[in-house]
Short mmCIF file of C-alpha atoms in Angstrom, two decimals:
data_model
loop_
_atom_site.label_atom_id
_atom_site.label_comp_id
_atom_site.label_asym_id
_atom_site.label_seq_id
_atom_site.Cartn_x
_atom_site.Cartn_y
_atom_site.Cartn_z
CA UNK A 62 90.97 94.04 90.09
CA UNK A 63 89.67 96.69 92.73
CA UNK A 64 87.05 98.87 92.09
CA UNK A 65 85.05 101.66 94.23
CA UNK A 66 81.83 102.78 93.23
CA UNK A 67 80.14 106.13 94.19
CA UNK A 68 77.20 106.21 92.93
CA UNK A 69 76.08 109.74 93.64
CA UNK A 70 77.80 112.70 91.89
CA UNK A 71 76.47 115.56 93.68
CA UNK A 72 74.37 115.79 97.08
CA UNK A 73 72.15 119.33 98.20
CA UNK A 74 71.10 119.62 101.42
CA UNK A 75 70.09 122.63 103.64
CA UNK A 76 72.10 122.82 106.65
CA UNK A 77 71.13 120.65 109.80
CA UNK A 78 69.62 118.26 107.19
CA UNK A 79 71.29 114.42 107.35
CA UNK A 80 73.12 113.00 104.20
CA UNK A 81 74.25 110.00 103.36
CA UNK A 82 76.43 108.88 101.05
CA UNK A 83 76.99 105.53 99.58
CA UNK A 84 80.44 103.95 98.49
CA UNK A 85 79.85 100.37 97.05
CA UNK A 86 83.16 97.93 96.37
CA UNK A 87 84.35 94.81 94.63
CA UNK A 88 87.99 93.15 95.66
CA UNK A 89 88.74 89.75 95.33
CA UNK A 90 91.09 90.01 98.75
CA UNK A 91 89.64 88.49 101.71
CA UNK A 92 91.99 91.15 103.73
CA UNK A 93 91.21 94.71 102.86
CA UNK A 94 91.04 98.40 104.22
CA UNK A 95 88.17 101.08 103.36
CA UNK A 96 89.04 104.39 103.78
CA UNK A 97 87.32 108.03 103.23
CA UNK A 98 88.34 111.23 102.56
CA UNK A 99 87.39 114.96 102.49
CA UNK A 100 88.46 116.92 100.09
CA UNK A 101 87.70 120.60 100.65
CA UNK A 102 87.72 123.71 98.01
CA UNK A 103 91.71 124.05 99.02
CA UNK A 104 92.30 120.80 97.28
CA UNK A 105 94.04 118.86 100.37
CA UNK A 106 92.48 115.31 101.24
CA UNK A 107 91.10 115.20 105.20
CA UNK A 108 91.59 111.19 106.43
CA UNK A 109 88.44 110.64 107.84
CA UNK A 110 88.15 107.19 108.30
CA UNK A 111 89.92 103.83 107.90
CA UNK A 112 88.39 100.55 108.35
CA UNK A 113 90.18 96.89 108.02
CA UNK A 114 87.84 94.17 106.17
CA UNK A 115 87.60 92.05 109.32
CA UNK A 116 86.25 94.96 111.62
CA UNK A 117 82.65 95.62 110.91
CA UNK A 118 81.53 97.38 113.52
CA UNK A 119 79.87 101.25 113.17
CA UNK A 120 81.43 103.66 114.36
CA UNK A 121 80.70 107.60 114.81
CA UNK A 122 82.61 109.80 115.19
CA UNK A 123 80.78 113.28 116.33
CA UNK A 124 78.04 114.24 113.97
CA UNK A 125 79.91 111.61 111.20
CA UNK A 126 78.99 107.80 111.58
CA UNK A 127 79.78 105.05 109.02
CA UNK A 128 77.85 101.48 108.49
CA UNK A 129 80.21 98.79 107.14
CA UNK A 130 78.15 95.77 105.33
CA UNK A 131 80.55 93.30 104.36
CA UNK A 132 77.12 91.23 102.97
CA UNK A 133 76.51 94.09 100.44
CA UNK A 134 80.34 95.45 100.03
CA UNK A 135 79.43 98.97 101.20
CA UNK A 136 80.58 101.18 103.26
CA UNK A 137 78.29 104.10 103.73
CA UNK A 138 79.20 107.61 105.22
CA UNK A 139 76.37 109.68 107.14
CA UNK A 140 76.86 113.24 108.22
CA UNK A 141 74.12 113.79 110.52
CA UNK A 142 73.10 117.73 110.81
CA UNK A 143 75.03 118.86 108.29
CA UNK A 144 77.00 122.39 108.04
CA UNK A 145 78.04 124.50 105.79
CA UNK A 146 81.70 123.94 106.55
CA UNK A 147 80.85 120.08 105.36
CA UNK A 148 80.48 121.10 102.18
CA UNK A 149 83.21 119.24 99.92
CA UNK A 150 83.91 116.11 97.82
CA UNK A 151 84.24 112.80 99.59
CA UNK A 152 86.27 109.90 98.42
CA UNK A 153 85.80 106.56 99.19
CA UNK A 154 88.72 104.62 98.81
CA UNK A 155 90.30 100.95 98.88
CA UNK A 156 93.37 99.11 99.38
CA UNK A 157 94.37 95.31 100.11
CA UNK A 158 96.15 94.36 102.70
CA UNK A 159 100.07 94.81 102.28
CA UNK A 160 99.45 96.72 99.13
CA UNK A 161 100.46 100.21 97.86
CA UNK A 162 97.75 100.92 95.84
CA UNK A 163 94.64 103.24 96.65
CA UNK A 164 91.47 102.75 94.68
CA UNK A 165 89.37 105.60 94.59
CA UNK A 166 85.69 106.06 93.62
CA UNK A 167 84.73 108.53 92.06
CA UNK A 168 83.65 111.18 95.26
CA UNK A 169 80.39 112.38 95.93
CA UNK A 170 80.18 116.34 95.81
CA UNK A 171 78.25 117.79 98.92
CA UNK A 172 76.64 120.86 98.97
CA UNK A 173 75.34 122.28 102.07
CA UNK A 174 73.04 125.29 101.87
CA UNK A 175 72.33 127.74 104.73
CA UNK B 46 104.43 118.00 112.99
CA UNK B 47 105.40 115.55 110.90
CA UNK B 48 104.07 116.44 107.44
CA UNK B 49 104.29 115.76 103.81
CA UNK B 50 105.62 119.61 101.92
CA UNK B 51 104.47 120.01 98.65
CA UNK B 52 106.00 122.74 96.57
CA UNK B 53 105.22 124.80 94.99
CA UNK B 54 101.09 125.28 95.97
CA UNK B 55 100.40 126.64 92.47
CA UNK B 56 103.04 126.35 89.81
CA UNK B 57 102.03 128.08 85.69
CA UNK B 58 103.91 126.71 83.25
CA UNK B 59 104.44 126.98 79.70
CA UNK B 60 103.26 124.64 77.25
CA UNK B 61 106.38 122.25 75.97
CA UNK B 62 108.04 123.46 79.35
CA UNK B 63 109.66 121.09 81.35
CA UNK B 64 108.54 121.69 84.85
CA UNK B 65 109.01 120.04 88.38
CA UNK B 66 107.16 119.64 91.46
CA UNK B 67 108.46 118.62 94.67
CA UNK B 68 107.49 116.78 97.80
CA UNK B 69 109.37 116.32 101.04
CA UNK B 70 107.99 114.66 104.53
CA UNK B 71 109.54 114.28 107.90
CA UNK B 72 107.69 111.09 108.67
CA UNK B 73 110.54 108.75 107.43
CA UNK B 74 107.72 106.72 105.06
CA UNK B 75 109.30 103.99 103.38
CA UNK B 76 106.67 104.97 99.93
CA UNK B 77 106.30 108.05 98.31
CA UNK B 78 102.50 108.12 95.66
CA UNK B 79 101.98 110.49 92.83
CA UNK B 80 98.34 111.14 92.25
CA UNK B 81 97.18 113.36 89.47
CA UNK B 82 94.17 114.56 89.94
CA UNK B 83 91.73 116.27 87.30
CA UNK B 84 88.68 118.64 87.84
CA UNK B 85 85.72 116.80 89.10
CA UNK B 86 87.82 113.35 89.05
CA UNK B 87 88.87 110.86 91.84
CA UNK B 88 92.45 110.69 92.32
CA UNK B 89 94.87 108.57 89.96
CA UNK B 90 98.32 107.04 90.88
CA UNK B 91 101.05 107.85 88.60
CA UNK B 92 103.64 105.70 90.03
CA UNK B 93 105.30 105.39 93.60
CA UNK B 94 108.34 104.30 95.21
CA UNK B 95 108.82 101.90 97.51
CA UNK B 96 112.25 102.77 99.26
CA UNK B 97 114.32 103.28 96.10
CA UNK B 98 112.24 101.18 93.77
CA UNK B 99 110.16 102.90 91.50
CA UNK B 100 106.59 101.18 90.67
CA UNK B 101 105.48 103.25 87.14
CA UNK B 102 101.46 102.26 86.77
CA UNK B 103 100.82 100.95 83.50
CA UNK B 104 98.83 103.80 81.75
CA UNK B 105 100.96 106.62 83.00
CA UNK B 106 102.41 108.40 79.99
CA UNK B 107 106.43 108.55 79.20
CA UNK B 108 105.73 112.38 79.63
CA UNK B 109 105.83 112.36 83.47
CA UNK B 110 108.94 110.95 84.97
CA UNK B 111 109.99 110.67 88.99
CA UNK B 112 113.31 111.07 91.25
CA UNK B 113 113.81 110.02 94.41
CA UNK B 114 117.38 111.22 95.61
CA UNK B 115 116.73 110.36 99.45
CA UNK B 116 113.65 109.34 101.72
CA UNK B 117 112.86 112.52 102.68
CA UNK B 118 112.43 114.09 99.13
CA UNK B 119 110.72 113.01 95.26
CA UNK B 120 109.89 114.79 92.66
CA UNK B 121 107.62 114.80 89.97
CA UNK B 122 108.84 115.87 86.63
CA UNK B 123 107.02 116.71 83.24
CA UNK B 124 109.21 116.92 80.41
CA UNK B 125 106.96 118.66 77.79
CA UNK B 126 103.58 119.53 79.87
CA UNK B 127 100.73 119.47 77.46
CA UNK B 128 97.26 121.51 78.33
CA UNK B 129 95.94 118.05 79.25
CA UNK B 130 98.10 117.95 82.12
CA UNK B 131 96.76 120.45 83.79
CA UNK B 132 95.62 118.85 87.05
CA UNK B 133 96.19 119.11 90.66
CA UNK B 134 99.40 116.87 91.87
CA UNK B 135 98.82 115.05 95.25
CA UNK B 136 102.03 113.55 97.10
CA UNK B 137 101.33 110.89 100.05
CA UNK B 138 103.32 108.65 101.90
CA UNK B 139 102.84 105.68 103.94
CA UNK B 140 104.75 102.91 105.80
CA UNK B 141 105.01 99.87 104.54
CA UNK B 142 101.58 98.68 104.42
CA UNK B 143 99.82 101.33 104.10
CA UNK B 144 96.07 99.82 104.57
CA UNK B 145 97.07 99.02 108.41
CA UNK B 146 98.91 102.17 109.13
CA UNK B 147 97.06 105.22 106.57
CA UNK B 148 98.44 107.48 104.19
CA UNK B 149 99.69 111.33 104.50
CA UNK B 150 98.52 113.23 101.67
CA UNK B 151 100.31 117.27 100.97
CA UNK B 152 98.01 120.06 100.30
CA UNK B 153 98.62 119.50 96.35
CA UNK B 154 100.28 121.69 93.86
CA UNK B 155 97.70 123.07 91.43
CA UNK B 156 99.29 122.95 87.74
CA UNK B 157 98.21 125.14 85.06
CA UNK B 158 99.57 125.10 81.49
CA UNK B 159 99.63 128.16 78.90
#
């Protein structure tokens, strides 16, 4: 069985602060994709981010960057200089390879104060 | 753009009232998801279909049923909508393997019962 672990609820910052937030897995597939998601107020979920199990390489993208640790089975999302408009939940998800099934944590509220 | 429609954006619906939401997408995905998704709560699959082949999850209640008359279209029906059900209803799509290639997610239909 998959499962997706996010261990922090909720998240305050004040704006141009960095947060980080921490997504933790267990999957007995050797081939796998991570993914994250934004889900603003509106309700629709933003793709952010997909990465296959082989690939761990960072990456950033703008003021986001993620660090894949296959070691420790996380996959940890940092929004460096954080806005207001980043305020949302975010959903870290997972999926084996050839499946059809995405495994959600349970999202990580972020509140970003002026 | 290629999309995935979800209508309608809000739907109210009487308790005991059979009610149905829809989903359409001009990306020619061979699978078609049903999340449900409750306040404060990571997304859940209800079932999907893969082409014509409908996958029901095992803890999805005989209350919510799915069609699927063509690729383009499925619909999610609730055949006696109980105050529990209230939830926002996610549609996505995705090619075959939808780890290597990503999911479409609509903007949701927000369901309240009376």
């Amino acid at each position: 069985a998959q499962k997706v672990t996010q261990a922090q609820t909720e998240i305050s910052v004040v704006e141009k602060e960095d947060v980080t937030l921490d997504c933790v897995y267990e999957t007995r597939d050797t081939t796998y994709y991570l993914f994250w998601y934004k889900q603003p107020p509106s309700g629709e979920l933003v793709f952010l981010i997909r990465r296959n199990s082989f690939d761990e390489q960072n990456e950033i993208s703008g003021r986001y960057s993620w660090n894949f640790q296959k070691s420790t089975s996380s996959f940890n999302f940092t929004i460096t200089a954080s806005q207001v408009v980043d305020s949302a939940v975010y959903f870290c998800a997972l999926i084996k390879a050839a499946g059809n099934k995405l495994t959600f944590g349970g999202g990580t509220r972020v509140l970003v104060k002026p | 753009d290629a999309m995935v429609i979800q209508n309608p954006r809000y739907q109210v619906t009487q308790f005991g009232k059979p009610v149905t939401l829809s989903c359409s997408q001009t990306l020619n995905h061979n699978v078609m998801y049903w999340y449900q998704q409750k306040s404060s709560q990571a997304p859940k699959l209800l079932f999907h279909y893969y082409d014509k082949d409908f996958n029901n999850e095992a803890d999805t209640p005989d209350n919510f049923q799915s069609r699927r008359p063509n690729t383009s279209f499925c619909f999610l029906d609730i055949r006696s909508p109980g105050l529990g059900d209230a939830a926002m209803y996610l549609c996505a799509t995705s090619s075959e393997d939808g780890g290597l290639y990503g999911y479409t997610f609509g903007s949701g239909t927000r369901l309240t019962v009376v």
